[in-house]
Amino acid sequence: MKTILTTPRLTLREMTRADRTDLAEILQDPEAMYAYEHAFSGEEVDQWLDRQLERYARYGFGLWAVIDHVTGEWVGQCGLTIQNVENVEELEVGYLLKRRFWHRGYAREAAAACRDYAFNALGRTRLVACVRVNNAPSRRVAEYLGMSVERIFIKHYYDMDMPHALYVQELPERKGKTR
């Protein structure tokens, strides 16, 4: 298991197939997945995990397992993905936690580490978060990161049009750095 980042309370590491049960606890929880409008099937959990493993191989990043330093518990997932936003590829920070870990600042802590990784380690100058407009907790995390809404757009999931806020944080262009 490759460790990517550490924070005062958390370790972010690449997921492995052994993480499937913990991942399913989030993805198959209807309350945790309300922004997606459905809990995932077992096949969808497997596809989600496969996508992360493919992202690690292709980009060197993806959504990572978030582990509590003290307890060793699997808190959730957080990381960076390439997302198509209205036909533009954007680097997005994303986060999903097990419900029992909500409201403890873990999403903010992990997402802030991912933001810093995007800007400092990857040399990016733009980072986004695509957040469903009715997802107030995730919007607060994006705002905590220093992001602001650039625009509202529609994402099409599971035969539904869902309004999303495109949160953006941009750094001034730096010589030799990429968007």
mmCIF file of C-alpha atoms in Angstrom:
data_model
loop_
_atom_site.group_PDB
_atom_site.id
_atom_site.type_symbol
_atom_site.label_atom_id
_atom_site.label_comp_id
_atom_site.label_asym_id
_atom_site.label_seq_id
_atom_site.Cartn_x
_atom_site.Cartn_y
_atom_site.Cartn_z
ATOM 1 C CA MET A 1 0.000 0.000 0.000
ATOM 2 C CA LYS A 2 1.529 3.253 -1.145
ATOM 3 C CA THR A 3 1.182 6.187 1.263
ATOM 4 C CA ILE A 4 0.601 9.467 -0.568
ATOM 5 C CA LEU A 5 -0.050 12.050 2.155
ATOM 6 C CA THR A 6 -0.179 12.403 5.899
ATOM 7 C CA THR A 7 -1.931 15.039 7.986
ATOM 8 C CA PRO A 8 -1.961 15.495 11.762
ATOM 9 C CA ARG A 9 -4.715 12.857 12.106
ATOM 10 C CA LEU A 10 -4.835 11.003 8.802
ATOM 11 C CA THR A 11 -2.926 8.933 6.290
ATOM 12 C CA LEU A 12 -4.037 8.981 2.644
ATOM 13 C CA ARG A 13 -2.882 5.943 0.710
ATOM 14 C CA GLU A 14 -3.673 4.120 -2.483
ATOM 15 C CA MET A 15 -6.585 1.732 -2.190
ATOM 16 C CA THR A 16 -6.177 -1.969 -2.852
ATOM 17 C CA ARG A 17 -8.707 -4.716 -3.484
ATOM 18 C CA ALA A 18 -8.534 -5.437 0.255
ATOM 19 C CA ASP A 19 -10.305 -2.076 0.824
ATOM 20 C CA ARG A 20 -13.473 -3.198 -0.978
ATOM 21 C CA THR A 21 -15.493 -3.894 2.199
ATOM 22 C CA ASP A 22 -14.720 -0.466 3.674
ATOM 23 C CA LEU A 23 -15.388 1.236 0.347
ATOM 24 C CA ALA A 24 -18.723 -0.593 0.031
ATOM 25 C CA GLU A 25 -19.739 0.688 3.466
ATOM 26 C CA ILE A 26 -19.783 4.183 1.972
ATOM 27 C CA LEU A 27 -20.942 3.494 -1.577
ATOM 28 C CA GLN A 28 -23.773 1.188 -0.494
ATOM 29 C CA ASP A 29 -25.060 3.551 2.192
ATOM 30 C CA PRO A 30 -28.086 5.439 0.776
ATOM 31 C CA GLU A 31 -27.603 8.324 3.213
ATOM 32 C CA ALA A 32 -23.897 8.728 2.429
ATOM 33 C CA MET A 33 -24.669 8.548 -1.301
ATOM 34 C CA TYR A 34 -27.609 10.963 -1.350
ATOM 35 C CA ALA A 35 -25.809 13.294 -3.754
ATOM 36 C CA TYR A 36 -25.686 10.423 -6.259
ATOM 37 C CA GLU A 37 -29.384 9.628 -5.703
ATOM 38 C CA HIS A 38 -28.728 5.947 -5.054
ATOM 39 C CA ALA A 39 -26.616 3.481 -3.160
ATOM 40 C CA PHE A 40 -24.308 1.444 -5.366
ATOM 41 C CA SER A 41 -24.725 -2.196 -6.264
ATOM 42 C CA GLY A 42 -21.888 -4.615 -5.599
ATOM 43 C CA GLU A 43 -20.923 -4.408 -9.261
ATOM 44 C CA GLU A 44 -20.816 -0.594 -9.109
ATOM 45 C CA VAL A 45 -18.564 -0.758 -6.023
ATOM 46 C CA ASP A 46 -16.186 -3.036 -7.944
ATOM 47 C CA GLN A 47 -16.228 -0.665 -10.931
ATOM 48 C CA TRP A 48 -15.512 2.325 -8.647
ATOM 49 C CA LEU A 49 -12.520 0.538 -7.102
ATOM 50 C CA ASP A 50 -11.283 -0.542 -10.540
ATOM 51 C CA ARG A 51 -11.434 3.113 -11.704
ATOM 52 C CA GLN A 52 -9.262 4.218 -8.785
ATOM 53 C CA LEU A 53 -6.662 1.536 -9.517
ATOM 54 C CA GLU A 54 -6.679 2.567 -13.192
ATOM 55 C CA ARG A 55 -6.270 6.244 -12.204
ATOM 56 C CA TYR A 56 -3.241 5.446 -10.051
ATOM 57 C CA ALA A 57 -1.623 3.672 -13.007
ATOM 58 C CA ARG A 58 -2.565 6.338 -15.558
ATOM 59 C CA TYR A 59 -2.192 9.610 -13.638
ATOM 60 C CA GLY A 60 -0.380 8.714 -10.430
ATOM 61 C CA PHE A 61 -3.392 9.869 -8.407
ATOM 62 C CA GLY A 62 -7.053 9.099 -7.783
ATOM 63 C CA LEU A 63 -9.268 8.804 -4.744
ATOM 64 C CA TRP A 64 -7.202 7.476 -1.841
ATOM 65 C CA ALA A 65 -8.149 5.587 1.314
ATOM 66 C CA VAL A 66 -8.271 7.886 4.347
ATOM 67 C CA ILE A 67 -7.031 6.157 7.500
ATOM 68 C CA ASP A 68 -7.143 7.466 11.086
ATOM 69 C CA HIS A 69 -3.588 7.467 12.529
ATOM 70 C CA VAL A 70 -4.649 6.570 16.062
ATOM 71 C CA THR A 71 -7.271 3.881 15.507
ATOM 72 C CA GLY A 72 -6.182 2.580 12.098
ATOM 73 C CA GLU A 73 -9.816 2.847 10.994
ATOM 74 C CA TRP A 74 -10.781 3.381 7.358
ATOM 75 C CA VAL A 75 -12.508 6.785 7.528
ATOM 76 C CA GLY A 76 -13.356 7.274 3.848
ATOM 77 C CA GLN A 77 -11.821 8.288 0.569
ATOM 78 C CA CYS A 78 -10.438 11.567 -0.659
ATOM 79 C CA GLY A 79 -8.226 12.526 -3.536
ATOM 80 C CA LEU A 80 -7.836 13.959 -6.992
ATOM 81 C CA THR A 81 -9.502 12.905 -10.226
ATOM 82 C CA ILE A 82 -9.759 14.211 -13.757
ATOM 83 C CA GLN A 83 -13.383 15.133 -14.431
ATOM 84 C CA ASN A 84 -15.075 16.200 -17.622
ATOM 85 C CA VAL A 85 -16.943 19.421 -16.866
ATOM 86 C CA GLU A 86 -18.874 20.609 -19.900
ATOM 87 C CA ASN A 87 -16.249 19.126 -22.257
ATOM 88 C CA VAL A 88 -13.261 20.503 -20.345
ATOM 89 C CA GLU A 89 -10.961 18.225 -18.364
ATOM 90 C CA GLU A 90 -10.580 19.576 -14.837
ATOM 91 C CA LEU A 91 -8.578 18.373 -11.838
ATOM 92 C CA GLU A 92 -11.107 17.811 -9.063
ATOM 93 C CA VAL A 93 -10.729 17.216 -5.359
ATOM 94 C CA GLY A 94 -13.345 14.759 -4.118
ATOM 95 C CA TYR A 95 -14.270 13.250 -0.775
ATOM 96 C CA LEU A 96 -16.699 10.671 0.622
ATOM 97 C CA LEU A 97 -16.631 9.499 4.232
ATOM 98 C CA LYS A 98 -18.325 6.807 6.264
ATOM 99 C CA ARG A 99 -21.243 8.429 8.071
ATOM 100 C CA ARG A 100 -19.878 7.694 11.531
ATOM 101 C CA PHE A 101 -16.931 9.978 10.700
ATOM 102 C CA TRP A 102 -18.995 12.941 9.506
ATOM 103 C CA HIS A 103 -18.765 16.288 11.350
ATOM 104 C CA ARG A 104 -15.273 15.695 12.748
ATOM 105 C CA GLY A 105 -13.327 17.805 10.245
ATOM 106 C CA TYR A 106 -11.839 14.793 8.461
ATOM 107 C CA ALA A 107 -13.127 15.814 5.016
ATOM 108 C CA ARG A 108 -11.679 19.319 5.424
ATOM 109 C CA GLU A 109 -8.344 17.978 6.664
ATOM 110 C CA ALA A 110 -7.970 15.368 3.919
ATOM 111 C CA ALA A 111 -9.228 17.665 1.145
ATOM 112 C CA ALA A 112 -6.871 20.473 2.223
ATOM 113 C CA ALA A 113 -3.940 18.044 2.001
ATOM 114 C CA CYS A 114 -5.100 17.023 -1.488
ATOM 115 C CA ARG A 115 -5.421 20.659 -2.532
ATOM 116 C CA ASP A 116 -1.888 21.363 -1.363
ATOM 117 C CA TYR A 117 -0.652 18.229 -3.152
ATOM 118 C CA ALA A 118 -2.302 19.376 -6.407
ATOM 119 C CA PHE A 119 -0.698 22.802 -6.230
ATOM 120 C CA ASN A 120 2.695 21.897 -4.761
ATOM 121 C CA ALA A 121 3.532 18.323 -5.813
ATOM 122 C CA LEU A 122 1.675 18.284 -9.134
ATOM 123 C CA GLY A 123 2.340 21.945 -9.963
ATOM 124 C CA ARG A 124 -1.262 22.610 -10.909
ATOM 125 C CA THR A 125 -2.664 26.133 -10.854
ATOM 126 C CA ARG A 126 -6.392 25.281 -10.947
ATOM 127 C CA LEU A 127 -8.422 22.889 -8.815
ATOM 128 C CA VAL A 128 -12.169 22.339 -8.851
ATOM 129 C CA ALA A 129 -14.850 20.619 -6.791
ATOM 130 C CA CYS A 130 -18.100 19.647 -8.516
ATOM 131 C CA VAL A 131 -20.703 19.765 -5.758
ATOM 132 C CA ARG A 132 -24.401 19.179 -6.064
ATOM 133 C CA VAL A 133 -26.126 22.438 -5.209
ATOM 134 C CA ASN A 134 -28.190 20.851 -2.423
ATOM 135 C CA ASN A 135 -25.148 19.251 -0.756
ATOM 136 C CA ALA A 136 -24.497 21.869 1.918
ATOM 137 C CA PRO A 137 -21.823 19.908 3.867
ATOM 138 C CA SER A 138 -19.701 19.363 0.750
ATOM 139 C CA ARG A 139 -20.158 22.978 -0.261
ATOM 140 C CA ARG A 140 -18.821 24.034 3.144
ATOM 141 C CA VAL A 141 -15.736 21.843 2.634
ATOM 142 C CA ALA A 142 -15.069 23.464 -0.754
ATOM 143 C CA GLU A 143 -15.472 26.926 0.776
ATOM 144 C CA TYR A 144 -13.163 25.970 3.657
ATOM 145 C CA LEU A 145 -10.537 25.085 1.029
ATOM 146 C CA GLY A 146 -10.745 28.642 -0.301
ATOM 147 C CA MET A 147 -12.781 27.753 -3.380
ATOM 148 C CA SER A 148 -15.564 29.887 -4.783
ATOM 149 C CA VAL A 149 -18.390 29.129 -7.178
ATOM 150 C CA GLU A 150 -17.484 29.847 -10.781
ATOM 151 C CA ARG A 151 -20.825 28.697 -12.185
ATOM 152 C CA ILE A 152 -23.728 26.290 -11.896
ATOM 153 C CA PHE A 153 -23.903 23.494 -14.447
ATOM 154 C CA ILE A 154 -25.915 20.330 -15.016
ATOM 155 C CA LYS A 155 -24.443 16.859 -14.582
ATOM 156 C CA HIS A 156 -26.392 13.919 -15.929
ATOM 157 C CA TYR A 157 -26.343 10.936 -13.538
ATOM 158 C CA TYR A 158 -28.521 7.850 -13.693
ATOM 159 C CA ASP A 159 -31.068 9.387 -16.079
ATOM 160 C CA MET A 160 -31.357 12.562 -13.975
ATOM 161 C CA ASP A 161 -30.198 16.117 -14.542
ATOM 162 C CA MET A 162 -28.543 17.337 -11.357
ATOM 163 C CA PRO A 163 -27.501 20.971 -10.849
ATOM 164 C CA HIS A 164 -23.923 21.236 -9.564
ATOM 165 C CA ALA A 165 -21.838 24.170 -8.400
ATOM 166 C CA LEU A 166 -18.382 24.314 -9.935
ATOM 167 C CA TYR A 167 -16.141 25.448 -7.106
ATOM 168 C CA VAL A 168 -12.734 26.696 -8.250
ATOM 169 C CA GLN A 169 -9.475 27.758 -6.707
ATOM 170 C CA GLU A 170 -6.797 29.157 -8.998
ATOM 171 C CA LEU A 171 -3.252 30.170 -8.307
ATOM 172 C CA PRO A 172 -1.458 32.763 -10.375
ATOM 173 C CA GLU A 173 0.287 31.128 -13.330
ATOM 174 C CA ARG A 174 3.751 29.947 -12.441
ATOM 175 C CA LYS A 175 6.448 29.425 -15.027
ATOM 176 C CA GLY A 176 6.577 25.776 -16.088
ATOM 177 C CA LYS A 177 3.439 24.850 -14.194
ATOM 178 C CA THR A 178 0.261 23.399 -15.662
ATOM 179 C CA ARG A 179 -3.350 24.256 -15.283
#
